[in-house]
Coordinates of N, CA and C in Angstrom, one line a residue:
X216 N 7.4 -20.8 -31.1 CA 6.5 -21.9 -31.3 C 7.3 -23.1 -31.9
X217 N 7.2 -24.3 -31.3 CA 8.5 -25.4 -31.9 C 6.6 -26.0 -32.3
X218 N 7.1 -27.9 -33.1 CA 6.2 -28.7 -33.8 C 5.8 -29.2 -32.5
X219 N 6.1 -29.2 -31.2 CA 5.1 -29.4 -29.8 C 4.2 -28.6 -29.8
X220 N 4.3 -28.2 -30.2 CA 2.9 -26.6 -29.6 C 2.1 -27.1 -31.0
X221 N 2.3 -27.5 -31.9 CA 1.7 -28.0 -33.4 C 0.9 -29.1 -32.9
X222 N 1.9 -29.6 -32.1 CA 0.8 -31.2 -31.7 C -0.2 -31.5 -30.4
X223 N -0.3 -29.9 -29.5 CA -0.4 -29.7 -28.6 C -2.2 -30.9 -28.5
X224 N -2.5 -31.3 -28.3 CA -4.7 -32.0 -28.0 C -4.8 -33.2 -28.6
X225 N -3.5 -33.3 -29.6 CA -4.0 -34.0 -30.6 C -3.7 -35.1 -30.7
X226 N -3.9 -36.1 -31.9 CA -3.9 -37.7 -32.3 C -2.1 -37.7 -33.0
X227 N -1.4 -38.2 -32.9 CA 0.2 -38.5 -33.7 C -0.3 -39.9 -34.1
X228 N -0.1 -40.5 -35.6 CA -0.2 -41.7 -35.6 C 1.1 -41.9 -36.2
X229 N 1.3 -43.6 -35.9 CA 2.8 -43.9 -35.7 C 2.8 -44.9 -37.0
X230 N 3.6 -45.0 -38.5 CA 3.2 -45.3 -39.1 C 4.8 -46.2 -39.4
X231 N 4.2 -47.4 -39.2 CA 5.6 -48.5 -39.3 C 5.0 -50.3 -39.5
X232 N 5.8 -50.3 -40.3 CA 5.3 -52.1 -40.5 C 5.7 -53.0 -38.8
X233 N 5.1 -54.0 -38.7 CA 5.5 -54.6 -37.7 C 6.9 -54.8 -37.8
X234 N 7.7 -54.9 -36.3 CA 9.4 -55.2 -36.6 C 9.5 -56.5 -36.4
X235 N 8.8 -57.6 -36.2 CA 9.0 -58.4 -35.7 C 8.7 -59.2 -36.9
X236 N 7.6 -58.9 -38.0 CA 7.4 -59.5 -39.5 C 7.9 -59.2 -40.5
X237 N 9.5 -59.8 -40.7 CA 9.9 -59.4 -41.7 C 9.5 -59.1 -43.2
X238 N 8.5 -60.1 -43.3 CA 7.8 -60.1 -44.8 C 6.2 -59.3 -44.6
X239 N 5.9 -58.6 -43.4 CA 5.2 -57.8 -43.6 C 5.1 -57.0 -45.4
X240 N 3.5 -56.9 -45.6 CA 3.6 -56.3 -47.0 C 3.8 -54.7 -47.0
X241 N 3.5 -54.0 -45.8 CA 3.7 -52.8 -45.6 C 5.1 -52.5 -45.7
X242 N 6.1 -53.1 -45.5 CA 7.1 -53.0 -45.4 C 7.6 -52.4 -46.6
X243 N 7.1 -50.7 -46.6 CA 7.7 -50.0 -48.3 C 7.5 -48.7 -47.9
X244 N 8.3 -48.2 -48.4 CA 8.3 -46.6 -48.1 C 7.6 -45.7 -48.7
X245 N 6.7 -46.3 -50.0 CA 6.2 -45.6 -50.6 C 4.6 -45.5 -50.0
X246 N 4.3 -47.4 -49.7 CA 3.5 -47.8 -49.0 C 2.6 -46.5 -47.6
X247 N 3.8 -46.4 -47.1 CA 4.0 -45.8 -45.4 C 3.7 -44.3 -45.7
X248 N 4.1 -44.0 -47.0 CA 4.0 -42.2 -47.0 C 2.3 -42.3 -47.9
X249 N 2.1 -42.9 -48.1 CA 0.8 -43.2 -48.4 C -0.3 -43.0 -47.4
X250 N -0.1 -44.5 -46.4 CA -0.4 -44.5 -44.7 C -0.4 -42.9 -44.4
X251 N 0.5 -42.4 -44.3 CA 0.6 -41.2 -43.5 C 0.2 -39.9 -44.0
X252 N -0.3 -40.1 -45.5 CA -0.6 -39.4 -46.1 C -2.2 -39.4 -45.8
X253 N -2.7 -40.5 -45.8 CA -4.3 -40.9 -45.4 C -4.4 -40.8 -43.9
X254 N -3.6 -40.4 -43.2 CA -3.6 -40.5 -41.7 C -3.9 -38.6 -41.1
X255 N -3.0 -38.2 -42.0 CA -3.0 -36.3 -41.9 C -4.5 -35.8 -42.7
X256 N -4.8 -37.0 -43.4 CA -5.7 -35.9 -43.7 C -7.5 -36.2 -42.9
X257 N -6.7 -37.2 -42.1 CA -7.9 -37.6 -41.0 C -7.9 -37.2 -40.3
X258 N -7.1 -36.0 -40.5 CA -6.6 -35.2 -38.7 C -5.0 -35.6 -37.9
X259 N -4.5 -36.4 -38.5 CA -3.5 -36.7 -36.8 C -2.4 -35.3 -37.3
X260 N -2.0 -34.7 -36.3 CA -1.1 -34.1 -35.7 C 0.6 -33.9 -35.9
X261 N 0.5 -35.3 -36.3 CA 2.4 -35.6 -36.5 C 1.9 -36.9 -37.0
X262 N 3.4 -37.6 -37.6 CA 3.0 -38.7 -37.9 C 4.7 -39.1 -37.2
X263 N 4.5 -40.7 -36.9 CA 5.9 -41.4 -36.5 C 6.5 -42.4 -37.5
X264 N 7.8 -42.2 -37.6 CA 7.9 -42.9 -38.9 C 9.5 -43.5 -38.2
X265 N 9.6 -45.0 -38.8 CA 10.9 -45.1 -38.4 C 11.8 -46.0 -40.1
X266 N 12.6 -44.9 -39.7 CA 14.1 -45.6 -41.0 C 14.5 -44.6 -41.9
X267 N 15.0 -44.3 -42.5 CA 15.5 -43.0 -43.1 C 14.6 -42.8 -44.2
X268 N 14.4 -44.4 -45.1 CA 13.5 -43.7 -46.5 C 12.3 -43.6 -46.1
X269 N 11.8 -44.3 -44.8 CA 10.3 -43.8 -45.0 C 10.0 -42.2 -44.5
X270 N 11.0 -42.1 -43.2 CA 11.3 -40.6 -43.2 C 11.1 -39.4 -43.8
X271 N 12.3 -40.1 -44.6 CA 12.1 -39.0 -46.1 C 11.1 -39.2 -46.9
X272 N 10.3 -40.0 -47.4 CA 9.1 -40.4 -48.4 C 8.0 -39.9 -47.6
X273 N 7.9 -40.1 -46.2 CA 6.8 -39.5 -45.5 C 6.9 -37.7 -45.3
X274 N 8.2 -37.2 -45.3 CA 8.4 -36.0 -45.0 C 7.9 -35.3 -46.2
X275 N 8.0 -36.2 -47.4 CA 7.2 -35.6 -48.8 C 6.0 -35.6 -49.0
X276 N 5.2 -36.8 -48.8 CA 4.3 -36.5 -48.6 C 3.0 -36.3 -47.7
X277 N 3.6 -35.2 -46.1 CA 2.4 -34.9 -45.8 C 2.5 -33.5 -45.4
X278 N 1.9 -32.3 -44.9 CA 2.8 -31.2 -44.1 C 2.7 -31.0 -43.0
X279 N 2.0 -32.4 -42.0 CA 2.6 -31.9 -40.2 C 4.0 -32.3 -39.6
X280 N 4.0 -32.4 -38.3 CA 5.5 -32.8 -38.3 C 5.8 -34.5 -38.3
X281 N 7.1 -34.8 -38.9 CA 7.5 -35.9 -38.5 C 8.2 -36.4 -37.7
X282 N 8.1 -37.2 -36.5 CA 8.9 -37.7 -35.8 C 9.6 -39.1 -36.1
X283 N 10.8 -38.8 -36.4 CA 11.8 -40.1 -36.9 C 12.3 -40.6 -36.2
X284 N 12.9 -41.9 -36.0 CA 14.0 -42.5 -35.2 C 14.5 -43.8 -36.2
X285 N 15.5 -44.6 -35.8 CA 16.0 -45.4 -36.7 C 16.3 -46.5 -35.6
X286 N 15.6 -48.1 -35.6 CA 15.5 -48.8 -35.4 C 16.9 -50.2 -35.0
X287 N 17.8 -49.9 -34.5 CA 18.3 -50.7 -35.0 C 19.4 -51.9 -33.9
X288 N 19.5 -53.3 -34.3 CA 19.5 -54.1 -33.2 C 18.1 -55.4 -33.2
X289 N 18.3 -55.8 -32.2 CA 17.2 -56.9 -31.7 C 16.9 -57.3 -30.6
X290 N 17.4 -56.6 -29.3 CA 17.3 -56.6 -28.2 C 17.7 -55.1 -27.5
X291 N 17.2 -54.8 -25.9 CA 18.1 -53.7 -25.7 C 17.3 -52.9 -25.8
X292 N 18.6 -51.5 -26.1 CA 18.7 -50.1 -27.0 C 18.2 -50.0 -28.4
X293 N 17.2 -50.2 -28.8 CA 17.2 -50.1 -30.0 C 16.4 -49.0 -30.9
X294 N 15.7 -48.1 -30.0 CA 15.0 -47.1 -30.6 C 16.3 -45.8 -31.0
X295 N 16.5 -45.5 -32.4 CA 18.2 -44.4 -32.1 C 18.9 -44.6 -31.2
X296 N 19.2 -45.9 -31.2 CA 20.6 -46.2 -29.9 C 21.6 -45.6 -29.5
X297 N 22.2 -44.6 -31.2 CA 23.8 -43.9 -31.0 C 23.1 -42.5 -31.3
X298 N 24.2 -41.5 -31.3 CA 24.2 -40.4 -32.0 C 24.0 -40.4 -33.5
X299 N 25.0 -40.8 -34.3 CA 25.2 -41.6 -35.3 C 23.7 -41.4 -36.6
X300 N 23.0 -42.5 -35.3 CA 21.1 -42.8 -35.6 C 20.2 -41.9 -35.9
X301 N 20.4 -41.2 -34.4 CA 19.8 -40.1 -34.7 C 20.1 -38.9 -35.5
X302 N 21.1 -38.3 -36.1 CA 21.6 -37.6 -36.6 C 20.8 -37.3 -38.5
X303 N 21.2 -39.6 -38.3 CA 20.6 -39.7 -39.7 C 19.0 -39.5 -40.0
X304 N 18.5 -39.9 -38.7 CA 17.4 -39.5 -38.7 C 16.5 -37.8 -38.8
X305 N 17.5 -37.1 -38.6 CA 17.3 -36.1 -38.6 C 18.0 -35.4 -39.9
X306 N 18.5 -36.1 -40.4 CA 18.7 -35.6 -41.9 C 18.0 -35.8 -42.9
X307 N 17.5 -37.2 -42.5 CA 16.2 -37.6 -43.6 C 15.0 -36.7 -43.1
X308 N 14.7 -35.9 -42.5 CA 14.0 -35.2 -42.3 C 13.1 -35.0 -40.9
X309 N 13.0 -35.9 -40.4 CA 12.5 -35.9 -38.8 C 12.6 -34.3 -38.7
X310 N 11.1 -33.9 -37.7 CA 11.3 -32.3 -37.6 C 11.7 -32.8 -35.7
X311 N 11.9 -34.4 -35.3 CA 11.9 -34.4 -33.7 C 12.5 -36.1 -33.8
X312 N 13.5 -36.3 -33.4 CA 14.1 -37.6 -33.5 C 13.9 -38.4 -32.0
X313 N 12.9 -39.6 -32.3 CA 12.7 -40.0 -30.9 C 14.0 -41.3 -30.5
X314 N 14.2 -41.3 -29.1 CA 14.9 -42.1 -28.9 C 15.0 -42.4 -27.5
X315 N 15.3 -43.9 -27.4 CA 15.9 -44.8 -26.5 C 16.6 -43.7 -25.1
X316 N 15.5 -43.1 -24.1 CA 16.2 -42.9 -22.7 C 16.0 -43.7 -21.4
X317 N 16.1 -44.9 -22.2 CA 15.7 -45.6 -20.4 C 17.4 -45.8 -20.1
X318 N 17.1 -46.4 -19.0 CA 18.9 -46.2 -18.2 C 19.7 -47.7 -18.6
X319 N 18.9 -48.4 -19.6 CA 19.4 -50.0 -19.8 C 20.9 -49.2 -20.7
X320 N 21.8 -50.3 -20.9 CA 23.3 -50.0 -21.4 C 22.9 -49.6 -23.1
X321 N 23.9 -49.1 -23.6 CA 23.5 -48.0 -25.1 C 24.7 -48.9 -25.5
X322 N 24.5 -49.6 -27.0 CA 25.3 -50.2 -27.8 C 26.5 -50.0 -27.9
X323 N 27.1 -48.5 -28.0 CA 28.0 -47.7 -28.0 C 28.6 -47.3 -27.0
X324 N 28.2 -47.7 -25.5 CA 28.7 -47.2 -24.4 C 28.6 -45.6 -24.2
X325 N 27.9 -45.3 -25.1 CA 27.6 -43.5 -24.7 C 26.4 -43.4 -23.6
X326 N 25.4 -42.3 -23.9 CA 24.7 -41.6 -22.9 C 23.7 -41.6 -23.8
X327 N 22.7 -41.3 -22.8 CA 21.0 -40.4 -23.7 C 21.9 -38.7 -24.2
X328 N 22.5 -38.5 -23.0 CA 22.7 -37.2 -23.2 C 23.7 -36.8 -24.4
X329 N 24.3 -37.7 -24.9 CA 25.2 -37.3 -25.6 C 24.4 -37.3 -27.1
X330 N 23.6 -37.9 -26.9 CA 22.5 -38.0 -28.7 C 22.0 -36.5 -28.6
X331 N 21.4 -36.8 -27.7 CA 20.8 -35.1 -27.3 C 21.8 -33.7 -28.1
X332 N 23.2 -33.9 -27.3 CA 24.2 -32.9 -27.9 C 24.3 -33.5 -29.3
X333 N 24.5 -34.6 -29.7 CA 24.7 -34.6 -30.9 C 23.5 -33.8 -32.0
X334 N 22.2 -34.1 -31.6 CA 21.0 -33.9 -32.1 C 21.0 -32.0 -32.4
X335 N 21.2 -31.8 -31.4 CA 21.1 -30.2 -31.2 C 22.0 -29.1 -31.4
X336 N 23.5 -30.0 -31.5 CA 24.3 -29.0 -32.1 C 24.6 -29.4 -33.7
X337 N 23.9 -30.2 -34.2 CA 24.5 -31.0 -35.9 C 23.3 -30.6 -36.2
X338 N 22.0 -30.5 -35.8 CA 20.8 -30.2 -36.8 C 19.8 -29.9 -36.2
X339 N 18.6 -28.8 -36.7 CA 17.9 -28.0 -36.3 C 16.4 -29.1 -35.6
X340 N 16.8 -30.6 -35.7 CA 16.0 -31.2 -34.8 C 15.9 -31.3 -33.4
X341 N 14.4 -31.2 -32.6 CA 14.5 -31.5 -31.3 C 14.4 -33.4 -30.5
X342 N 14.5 -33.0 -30.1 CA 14.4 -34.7 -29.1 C 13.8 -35.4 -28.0
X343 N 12.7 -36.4 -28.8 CA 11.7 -36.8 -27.8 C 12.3 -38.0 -26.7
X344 N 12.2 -37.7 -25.5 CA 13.0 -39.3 -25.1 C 11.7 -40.3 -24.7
X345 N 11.8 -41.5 -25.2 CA 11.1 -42.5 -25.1 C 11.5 -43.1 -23.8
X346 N 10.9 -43.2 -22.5 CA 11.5 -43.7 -21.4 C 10.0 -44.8 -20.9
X347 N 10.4 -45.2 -19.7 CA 9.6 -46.6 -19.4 C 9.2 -46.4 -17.9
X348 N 10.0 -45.4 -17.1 CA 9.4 -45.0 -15.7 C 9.5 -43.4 -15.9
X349 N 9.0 -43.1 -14.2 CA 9.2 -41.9 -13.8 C 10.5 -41.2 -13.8
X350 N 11.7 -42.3 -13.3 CA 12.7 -41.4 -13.0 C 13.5 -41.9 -14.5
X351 N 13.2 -42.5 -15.5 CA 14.0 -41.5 -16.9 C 13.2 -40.6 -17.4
X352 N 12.1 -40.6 -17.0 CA 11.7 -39.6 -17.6 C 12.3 -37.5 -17.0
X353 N 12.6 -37.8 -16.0 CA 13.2 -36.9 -15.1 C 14.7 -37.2 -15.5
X354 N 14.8 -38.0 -15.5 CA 16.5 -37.9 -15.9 C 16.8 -37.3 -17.5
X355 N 15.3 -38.1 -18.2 CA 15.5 -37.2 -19.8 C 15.7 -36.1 -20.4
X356 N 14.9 -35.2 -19.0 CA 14.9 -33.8 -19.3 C 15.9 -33.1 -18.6
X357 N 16.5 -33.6 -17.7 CA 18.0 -33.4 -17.1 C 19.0 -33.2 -17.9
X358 N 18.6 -34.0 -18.8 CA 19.7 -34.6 -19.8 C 19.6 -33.6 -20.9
X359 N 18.5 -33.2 -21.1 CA 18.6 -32.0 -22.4 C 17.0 -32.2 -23.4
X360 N 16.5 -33.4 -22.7 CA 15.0 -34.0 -23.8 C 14.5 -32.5 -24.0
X361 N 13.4 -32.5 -25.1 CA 12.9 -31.7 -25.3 C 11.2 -31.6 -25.2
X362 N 10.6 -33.2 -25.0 CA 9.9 -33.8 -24.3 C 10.2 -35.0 -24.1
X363 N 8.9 -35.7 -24.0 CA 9.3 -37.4 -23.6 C 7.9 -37.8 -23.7
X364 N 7.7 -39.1 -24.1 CA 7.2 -40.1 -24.4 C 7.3 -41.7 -23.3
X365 N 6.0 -42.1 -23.1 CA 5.7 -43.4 -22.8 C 5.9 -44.8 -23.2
X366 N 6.4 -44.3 -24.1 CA 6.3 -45.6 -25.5 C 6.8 -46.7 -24.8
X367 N 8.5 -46.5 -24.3 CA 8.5 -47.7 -23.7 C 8.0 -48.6 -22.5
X368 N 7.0 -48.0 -21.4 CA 6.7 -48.2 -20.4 C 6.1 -49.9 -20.7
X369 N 6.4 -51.0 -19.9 CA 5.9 -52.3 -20.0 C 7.0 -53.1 -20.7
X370 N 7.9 -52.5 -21.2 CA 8.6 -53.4 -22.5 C 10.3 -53.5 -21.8
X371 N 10.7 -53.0 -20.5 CA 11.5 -53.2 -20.0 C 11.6 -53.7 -18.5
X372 N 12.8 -54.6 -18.4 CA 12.7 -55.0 -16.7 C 12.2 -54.0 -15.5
X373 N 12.5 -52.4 -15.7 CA 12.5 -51.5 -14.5 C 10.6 -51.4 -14.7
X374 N 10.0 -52.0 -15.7 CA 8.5 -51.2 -15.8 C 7.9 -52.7 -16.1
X375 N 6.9 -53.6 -15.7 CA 6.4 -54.2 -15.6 C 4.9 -53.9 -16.5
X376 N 5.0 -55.2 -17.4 CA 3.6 -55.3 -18.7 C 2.3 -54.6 -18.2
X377 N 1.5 -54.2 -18.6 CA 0.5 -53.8 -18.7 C -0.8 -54.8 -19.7
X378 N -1.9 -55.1 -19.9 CA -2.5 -55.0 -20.6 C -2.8 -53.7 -21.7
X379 N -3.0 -53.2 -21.4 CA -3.5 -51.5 -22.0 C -2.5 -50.6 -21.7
X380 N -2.5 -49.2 -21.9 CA -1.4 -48.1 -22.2 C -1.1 -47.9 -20.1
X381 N -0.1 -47.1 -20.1 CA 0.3 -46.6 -18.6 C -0.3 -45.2 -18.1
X382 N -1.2 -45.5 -17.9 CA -2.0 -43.9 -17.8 C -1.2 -43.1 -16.4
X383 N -1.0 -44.3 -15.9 CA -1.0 -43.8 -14.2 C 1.1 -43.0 -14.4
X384 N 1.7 -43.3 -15.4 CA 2.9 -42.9 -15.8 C 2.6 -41.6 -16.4
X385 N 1.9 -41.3 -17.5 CA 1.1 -40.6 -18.3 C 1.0 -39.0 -16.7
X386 N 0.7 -39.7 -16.2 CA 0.1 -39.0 -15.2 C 1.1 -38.6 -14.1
X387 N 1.8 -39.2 -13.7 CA 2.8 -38.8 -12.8 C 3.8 -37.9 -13.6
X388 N 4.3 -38.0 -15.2 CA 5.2 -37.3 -15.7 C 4.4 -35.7 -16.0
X389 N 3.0 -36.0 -16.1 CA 2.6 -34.9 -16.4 C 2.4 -34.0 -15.2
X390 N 2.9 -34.2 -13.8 CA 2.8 -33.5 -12.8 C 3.9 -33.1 -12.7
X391 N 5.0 -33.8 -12.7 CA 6.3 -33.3 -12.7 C 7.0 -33.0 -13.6
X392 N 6.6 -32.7 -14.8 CA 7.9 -32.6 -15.8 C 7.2 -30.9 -16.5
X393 N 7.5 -29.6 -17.0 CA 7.3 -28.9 -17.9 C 7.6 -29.0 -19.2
X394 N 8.1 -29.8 -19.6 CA 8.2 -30.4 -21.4 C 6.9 -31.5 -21.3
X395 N 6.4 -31.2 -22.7 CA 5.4 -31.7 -23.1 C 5.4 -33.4 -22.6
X396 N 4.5 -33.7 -22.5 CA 4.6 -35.6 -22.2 C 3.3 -36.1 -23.1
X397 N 4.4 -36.9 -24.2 CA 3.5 -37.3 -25.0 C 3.0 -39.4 -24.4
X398 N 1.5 -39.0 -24.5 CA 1.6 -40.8 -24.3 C 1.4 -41.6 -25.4
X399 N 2.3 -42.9 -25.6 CA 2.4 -44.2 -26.1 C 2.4 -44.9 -25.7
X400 N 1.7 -46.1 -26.4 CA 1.9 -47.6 -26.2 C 0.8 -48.1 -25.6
X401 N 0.4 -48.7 -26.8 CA -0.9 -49.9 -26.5 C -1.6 -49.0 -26.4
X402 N -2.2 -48.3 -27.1 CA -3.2 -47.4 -27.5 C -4.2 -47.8 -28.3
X403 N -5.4 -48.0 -27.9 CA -6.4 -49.2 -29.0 C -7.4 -48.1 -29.3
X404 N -8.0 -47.3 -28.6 CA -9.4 -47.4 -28.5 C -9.4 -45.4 -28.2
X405 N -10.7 -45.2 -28.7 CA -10.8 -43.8 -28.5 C -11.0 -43.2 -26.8
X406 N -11.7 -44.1 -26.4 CA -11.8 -44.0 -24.6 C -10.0 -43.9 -24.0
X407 N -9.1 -45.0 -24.5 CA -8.1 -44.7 -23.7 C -7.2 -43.1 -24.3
X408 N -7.3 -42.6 -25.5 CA -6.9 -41.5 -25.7 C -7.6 -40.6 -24.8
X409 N -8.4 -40.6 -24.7 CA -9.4 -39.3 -24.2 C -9.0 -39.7 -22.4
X410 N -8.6 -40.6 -21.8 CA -8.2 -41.0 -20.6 C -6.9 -40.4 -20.1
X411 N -6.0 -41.0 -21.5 CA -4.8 -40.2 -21.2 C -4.6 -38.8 -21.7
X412 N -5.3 -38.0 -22.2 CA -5.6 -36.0 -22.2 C -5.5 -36.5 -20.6
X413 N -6.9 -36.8 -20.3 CA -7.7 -36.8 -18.8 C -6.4 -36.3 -17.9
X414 N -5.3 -37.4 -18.2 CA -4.1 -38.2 -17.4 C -3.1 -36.5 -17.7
X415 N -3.2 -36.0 -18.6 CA -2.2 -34.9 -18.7 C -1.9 -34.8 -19.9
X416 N -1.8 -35.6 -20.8 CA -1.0 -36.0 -21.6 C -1.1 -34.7 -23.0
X417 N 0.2 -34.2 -23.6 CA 0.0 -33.2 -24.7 C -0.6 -33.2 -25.7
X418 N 0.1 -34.9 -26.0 CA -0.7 -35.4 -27.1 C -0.8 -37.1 -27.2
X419 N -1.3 -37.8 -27.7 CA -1.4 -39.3 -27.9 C -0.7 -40.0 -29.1
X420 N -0.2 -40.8 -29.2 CA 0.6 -41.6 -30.1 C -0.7 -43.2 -30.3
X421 N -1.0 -43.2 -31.7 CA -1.5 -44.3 -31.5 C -0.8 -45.1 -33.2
X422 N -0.2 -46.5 -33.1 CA 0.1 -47.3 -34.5 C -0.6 -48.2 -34.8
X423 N -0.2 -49.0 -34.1 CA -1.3 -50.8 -35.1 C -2.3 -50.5 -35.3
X424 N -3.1 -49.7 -34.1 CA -4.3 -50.4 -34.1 C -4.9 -49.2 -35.2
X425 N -4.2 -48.4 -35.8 CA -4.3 -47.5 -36.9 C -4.3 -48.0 -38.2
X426 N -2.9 -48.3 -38.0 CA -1.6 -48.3 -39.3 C -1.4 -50.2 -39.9
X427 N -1.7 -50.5 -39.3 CA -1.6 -52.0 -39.6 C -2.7 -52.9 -39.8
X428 N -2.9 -53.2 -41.3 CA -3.8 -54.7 -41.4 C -3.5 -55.4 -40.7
X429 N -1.9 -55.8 -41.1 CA -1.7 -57.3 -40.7 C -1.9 -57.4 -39.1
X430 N -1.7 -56.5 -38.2 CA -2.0 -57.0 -36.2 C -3.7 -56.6 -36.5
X431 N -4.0 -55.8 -37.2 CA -6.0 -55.8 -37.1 C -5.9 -56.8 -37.2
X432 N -6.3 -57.0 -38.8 CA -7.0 -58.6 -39.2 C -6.6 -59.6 -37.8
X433 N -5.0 -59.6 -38.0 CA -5.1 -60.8 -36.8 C -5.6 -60.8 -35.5
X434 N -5.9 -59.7 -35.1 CA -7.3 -59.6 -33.3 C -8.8 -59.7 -33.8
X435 N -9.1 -59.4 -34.9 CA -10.3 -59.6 -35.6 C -10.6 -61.0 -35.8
X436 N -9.5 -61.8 -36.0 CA -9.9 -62.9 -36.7 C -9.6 -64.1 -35.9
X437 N -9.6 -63.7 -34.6 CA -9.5 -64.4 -33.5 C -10.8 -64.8 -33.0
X438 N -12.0 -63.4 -33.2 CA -12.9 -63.8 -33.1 C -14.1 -64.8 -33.9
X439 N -13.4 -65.1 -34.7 CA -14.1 -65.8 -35.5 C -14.4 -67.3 -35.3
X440 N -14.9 -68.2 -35.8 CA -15.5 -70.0 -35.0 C -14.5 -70.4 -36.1
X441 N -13.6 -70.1 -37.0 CA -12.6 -70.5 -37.7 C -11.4 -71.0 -36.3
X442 N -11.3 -69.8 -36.1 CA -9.9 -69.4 -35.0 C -10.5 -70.1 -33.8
X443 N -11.6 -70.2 -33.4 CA -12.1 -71.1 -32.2 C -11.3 -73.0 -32.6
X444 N -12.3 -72.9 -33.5 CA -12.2 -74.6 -34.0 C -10.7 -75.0 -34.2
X445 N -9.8 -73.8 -35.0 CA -7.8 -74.3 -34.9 C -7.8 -74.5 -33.1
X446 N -8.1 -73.1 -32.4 CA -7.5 -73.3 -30.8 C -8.0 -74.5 -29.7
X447 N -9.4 -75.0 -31.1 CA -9.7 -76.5 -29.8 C -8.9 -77.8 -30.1
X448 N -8.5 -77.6 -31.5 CA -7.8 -78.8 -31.9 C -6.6 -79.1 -31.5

């Protein structure tokens, strides 16, 4: 029994300050294992955490699994780009180190597959690959994944935006692939979880619209005749 079979129906919430707001107030590790501490005991399954101390701060305080990766860059590769990443990620405690398998170029000129080797012969973590079509997702597990994830789908040239999550990806990996296929990305709403089970999926990844005041408040407060009256001026 690995922490997949742990997360087998269930809700993962992904517990991370926005990356794009550096002065986000969540941005604390004590903060996040808090988050994730109020998140486990609402049920989710795993919790996703990215950076070594929240890793470690979240690995203390909750007991499902953690899935870590380490963020790093501004374009690109940037989900555990190197071995390196993941490793550390996996020492701060991650029980599953997610990372970067789409086929765009790796910082370091390495491979998916070589994080993979690194991951699995340096420490008792497995490895989720985050991919954006069909065929990394098949090349992930070629490569050594241990499952794979949606996360990226919309956010790279080979996979075109979506409004809402990629169910119809969700769905094609989960016909072809025997490792778990977890779905993420742009997960709002209890209907689109229960769409993507429908779709295959092992388990669901859901963040902001969980884990974050600051992107709530801000879609909340759009609707308001405040936020009308700035957008007519």
């Amino acid at each position: 029994m690995t922490v997949f079979d742990v997360m087998r129906g269930g809700l993962v919430v992904s517990c991370q300050p926005l990356p794009d707001e550096p002065d986000d107030p969540m941005r604390d590790a004590y903060v996040q294992a808090r988050v994730a501490a109020s998140a486990a005991a609402g049920g989710a399954v795993a919790i996703r955490a990215n950076g070594p101390d929240d890793i470690e701060a979240i690995r203390a305080a909750v007991d499902v699994p953690v899935i870590g990766l380490v963020k790093h860059g501004t374009t690109g590769v940037m989900i555990t780009p190197t071995p390196a990443h993941a490793v550390r990620a996996a020492t701060a405690g991650a029980h599953v180190v997610a990372v970067d398998a789409t086929d765009r170029p790796r910082p370091d000129a390495g491979s998916f597959a070589d994080t993979v080797r690194a991951v699995h012969s340096r420490t008792a973590a497995l490895v989720l690959a985050d991919i954006s079509t069909l065929a990394e997702g098949l090349a992930a597990v070629d490569a050594g994944a241990d499952a794979v994830a949606t996360t990226l789908s919309g956010y790279t040239p080979a996979s075109p935006p979506t409004e809402g999550p990629d169910l119809r990806l969700v769905a094609q990996l989960a016909e072809r692939l025997e490792v778990p296929v977890i779905a993420e990305g742009r997960y709002r709403t209890a209907q689109q979880v229960r769409q993507a089970f429908e779709a295959g999926a092992h388990a669901v990844v859901m963040g902001n619209a969980v884990t974050s005041p600051l992107w709530i408040t801000r879609r909340l407060v759009e609707a308001t005749p405040r936020a009308s009256e700035r957008r007519g001026r």
